[in-house]
Coordinates of C-alpha atoms in Angstrom, one line a residue:
M1 CA -61.5 17.9 -25.0
N2 CA -60.3 14.8 -23.2
S3 CA -57.1 15.4 -21.1
S4 CA -56.4 11.7 -20.6
P5 CA -53.2 10.5 -22.4
H6 CA -54.9 7.3 -23.4
A7 CA -57.7 9.0 -25.2
S8 CA -55.3 11.1 -27.3
R9 CA -53.5 8.0 -28.5
A10 CA -56.7 6.4 -29.6
S11 CA -57.6 9.4 -31.7
E12 CA -54.3 9.5 -33.6
P13 CA -54.1 7.6 -36.8
P14 CA -52.1 4.3 -36.7
P15 CA -48.5 4.6 -38.0
S16 CA -48.0 3.5 -41.5
H17 CA -46.9 -0.1 -41.7
Q18 CA -43.4 -0.3 -43.1
D19 CA -41.4 -3.5 -42.7
S20 CA -38.3 -2.9 -40.7
L21 CA -35.1 -4.8 -41.5
I22 CA -35.5 -7.1 -38.5
E23 CA -39.1 -8.0 -39.7
R24 CA -37.8 -8.8 -43.2
I25 CA -35.0 -11.0 -41.9
I26 CA -37.5 -12.9 -39.7
E27 CA -39.9 -13.4 -42.6
W28 CA -37.1 -14.5 -44.9
S29 CA -35.8 -17.0 -42.2
A30 CA -39.3 -18.4 -41.8
R31 CA -39.7 -19.0 -45.5
N32 CA -36.2 -20.4 -46.0
K33 CA -35.7 -22.7 -43.1
F34 CA -33.3 -25.0 -44.9
M35 CA -30.9 -22.1 -45.8
V36 CA -31.0 -20.9 -42.2
F37 CA -30.1 -24.4 -41.0
M38 CA -27.2 -24.6 -43.5
M39 CA -25.8 -21.2 -42.5
V40 CA -26.0 -22.1 -38.8
G41 CA -24.2 -25.4 -39.6
A42 CA -21.5 -23.6 -41.6
L43 CA -20.9 -21.0 -38.9
T44 CA -20.7 -23.8 -36.3
L45 CA -18.1 -25.7 -38.3
A46 CA -16.1 -22.5 -38.9
G47 CA -16.2 -21.8 -35.1
V48 CA -15.0 -25.3 -34.3
Y49 CA -12.2 -25.0 -36.9
A50 CA -11.2 -21.6 -35.5
M51 CA -11.1 -23.0 -31.9
R52 CA -8.9 -25.9 -32.9
H53 CA -6.4 -23.9 -35.1
T54 CA -6.1 -20.7 -33.1
P55 CA -3.1 -20.7 -30.7
L56 CA -4.3 -19.7 -27.3
D57 CA -2.1 -18.6 -24.4
A58 CA -3.3 -18.5 -20.8
I59 CA -1.0 -15.5 -20.2
P60 CA -0.2 -13.8 -23.5
D61 CA 3.4 -12.7 -23.8
L62 CA 3.2 -8.9 -24.4
S63 CA 6.8 -8.2 -23.4
D64 CA 9.5 -7.1 -25.7
V65 CA 12.0 -9.6 -27.2
Q66 CA 15.1 -9.0 -25.1
V67 CA 18.5 -10.7 -24.7
I68 CA 20.4 -10.2 -21.5
V69 CA 24.2 -10.2 -21.4
F70 CA 25.7 -10.9 -17.9
T71 CA 29.4 -10.2 -17.3
Q72 CA 31.3 -10.8 -14.0
W73 CA 34.5 -9.1 -13.0
E74 CA 35.1 -9.8 -9.3
G75 CA 36.1 -7.1 -6.9
R76 CA 35.7 -4.1 -9.2
S77 CA 33.8 -0.9 -8.5
P78 CA 30.7 0.0 -10.5
N79 CA 32.5 2.9 -12.1
L80 CA 35.3 0.6 -13.3
V81 CA 32.8 -2.1 -14.5
E82 CA 30.8 0.7 -16.3
D83 CA 33.9 2.0 -18.1
Q84 CA 35.6 -1.3 -18.9
I85 CA 32.7 -3.7 -19.5
T86 CA 29.2 -2.2 -19.7
Y87 CA 30.0 0.7 -22.0
P88 CA 31.9 -1.3 -24.7
I89 CA 29.1 -4.0 -24.7
V90 CA 26.3 -1.3 -25.0
T91 CA 28.1 0.5 -27.8
K92 CA 28.6 -2.7 -29.7
L93 CA 25.1 -4.0 -29.4
I94 CA 23.4 -0.7 -30.2
S95 CA 24.5 -1.2 -33.9
A96 CA 23.0 -4.7 -34.1
P97 CA 20.1 -5.1 -36.6
R98 CA 16.5 -4.6 -35.2
V99 CA 17.7 -3.4 -31.8
K100 CA 15.3 -0.9 -30.4
V101 CA 17.2 0.0 -27.2
V102 CA 20.1 -1.2 -25.2
R103 CA 20.2 -0.7 -21.4
G104 CA 23.3 -1.3 -19.3
Y105 CA 23.5 -1.6 -15.5
S106 CA 26.8 -1.8 -13.6
F107 CA 27.2 -3.1 -10.1
F108 CA 30.0 -4.2 -7.8
G109 CA 31.8 -6.9 -9.7
Y110 CA 29.2 -7.5 -12.5
S111 CA 27.3 -6.0 -15.3
F112 CA 23.9 -6.5 -17.0
V113 CA 23.2 -5.4 -20.5
Y114 CA 19.6 -5.7 -21.9
A115 CA 19.3 -5.6 -25.7
V116 CA 15.6 -5.0 -26.6
F117 CA 14.6 -5.8 -30.1
D118 CA 11.8 -4.7 -32.4
D119 CA 8.4 -6.4 -32.1
G120 CA 8.1 -9.5 -34.1
T121 CA 11.8 -10.4 -33.9
D122 CA 12.4 -14.1 -33.3
I123 CA 14.1 -14.7 -29.9
Y124 CA 16.6 -17.2 -31.4
W125 CA 17.5 -14.9 -34.2
A126 CA 18.1 -12.1 -31.7
R127 CA 20.2 -14.3 -29.5
S128 CA 22.4 -15.3 -32.4
R129 CA 22.8 -11.6 -33.4
V130 CA 23.9 -10.8 -29.9
L131 CA 26.4 -13.7 -29.9
E132 CA 27.7 -12.6 -33.3
Y133 CA 28.3 -9.0 -32.1
M134 CA 29.8 -10.2 -28.8
Q135 CA 32.6 -12.0 -30.8
G136 CA 33.9 -8.6 -31.9
L137 CA 34.5 -7.6 -28.3
T138 CA 37.1 -10.1 -27.3
G139 CA 40.0 -7.7 -27.5
N140 CA 38.2 -4.7 -25.9
L141 CA 37.3 -6.3 -22.6
P142 CA 39.7 -6.8 -19.7
P143 CA 41.6 -10.1 -19.6
G144 CA 39.6 -13.0 -18.0
V145 CA 36.3 -11.3 -18.5
T146 CA 33.8 -13.4 -20.6
P147 CA 30.2 -12.1 -21.2
V148 CA 27.5 -14.8 -20.9
L149 CA 24.0 -14.7 -22.4
G150 CA 21.1 -14.8 -20.0
P151 CA 18.6 -17.6 -20.0
D152 CA 16.4 -18.2 -23.0
A153 CA 13.2 -16.6 -21.6
T154 CA 10.9 -13.7 -22.0
G155 CA 10.0 -11.0 -19.5
V156 CA 6.8 -12.9 -18.6
G157 CA 8.7 -16.1 -18.0
W158 CA 11.0 -14.7 -15.3
G159 CA 8.9 -15.6 -12.3
F160 CA 9.9 -18.8 -10.6
Q161 CA 10.2 -20.3 -7.1
Y162 CA 13.1 -22.1 -5.5
A163 CA 14.0 -23.4 -2.1
L164 CA 17.5 -23.1 -0.5
V165 CA 17.9 -26.2 1.6
D166 CA 21.0 -27.3 3.6
K167 CA 20.8 -31.1 3.6
S168 CA 24.1 -31.3 5.6
G169 CA 22.6 -29.4 8.6
R170 CA 25.8 -27.4 9.0
H171 CA 24.2 -24.0 8.2
D172 CA 21.4 -22.2 10.1
L173 CA 18.7 -20.0 8.5
A174 CA 20.8 -16.9 8.9
D175 CA 23.7 -18.4 6.9
L176 CA 21.3 -19.5 4.2
R177 CA 19.7 -16.1 4.0
S178 CA 23.1 -14.4 3.8
F179 CA 24.1 -16.7 1.0
Q180 CA 20.9 -16.0 -0.8
D181 CA 21.2 -12.2 -0.4
W182 CA 24.9 -11.8 -1.3
H183 CA 25.6 -14.6 -3.8
L184 CA 22.6 -16.6 -5.2
R185 CA 20.3 -13.7 -6.1
Y186 CA 23.0 -12.3 -8.5
W187 CA 23.3 -15.6 -10.3
I188 CA 19.6 -15.9 -10.8

């Protein structure tokens, strides 16, 4: 007996020759060159068509459709803003169609209410529903308080840069920073 692995392979009978799927595809392709050329051309045209007609986004917007309601009531405590402004707005907007969740935040002198809508809701339709439901609040809010819709943007579009420049030269950097921290950031 030979203990060499090569010798044992030589003594085994060759495997039965059955065409695999790949071998049959290669043989068919070699016999039907024109059909292969036509299929490659059709797939290329379909790919070019798909590239031109598929909307592509560099940064896809995966955020929820949301509408922000900003209300200002100068000089009031967060508890008073919550009771008089935020709560009535939240309870009104929660009944709007396609609203998934409503979140309200109360601060010193102002309120933010976020109405988040179901996926697939058109942003302009959502904004018009919020405006429609806000019309019913005119008698329930304190006098002189007017809710305002936030900018027409999605959660992805909120990042931006700005420069606060004093062209008159009357304010130093500390004054500009103070204005930024105490006034401007709430408006943005």
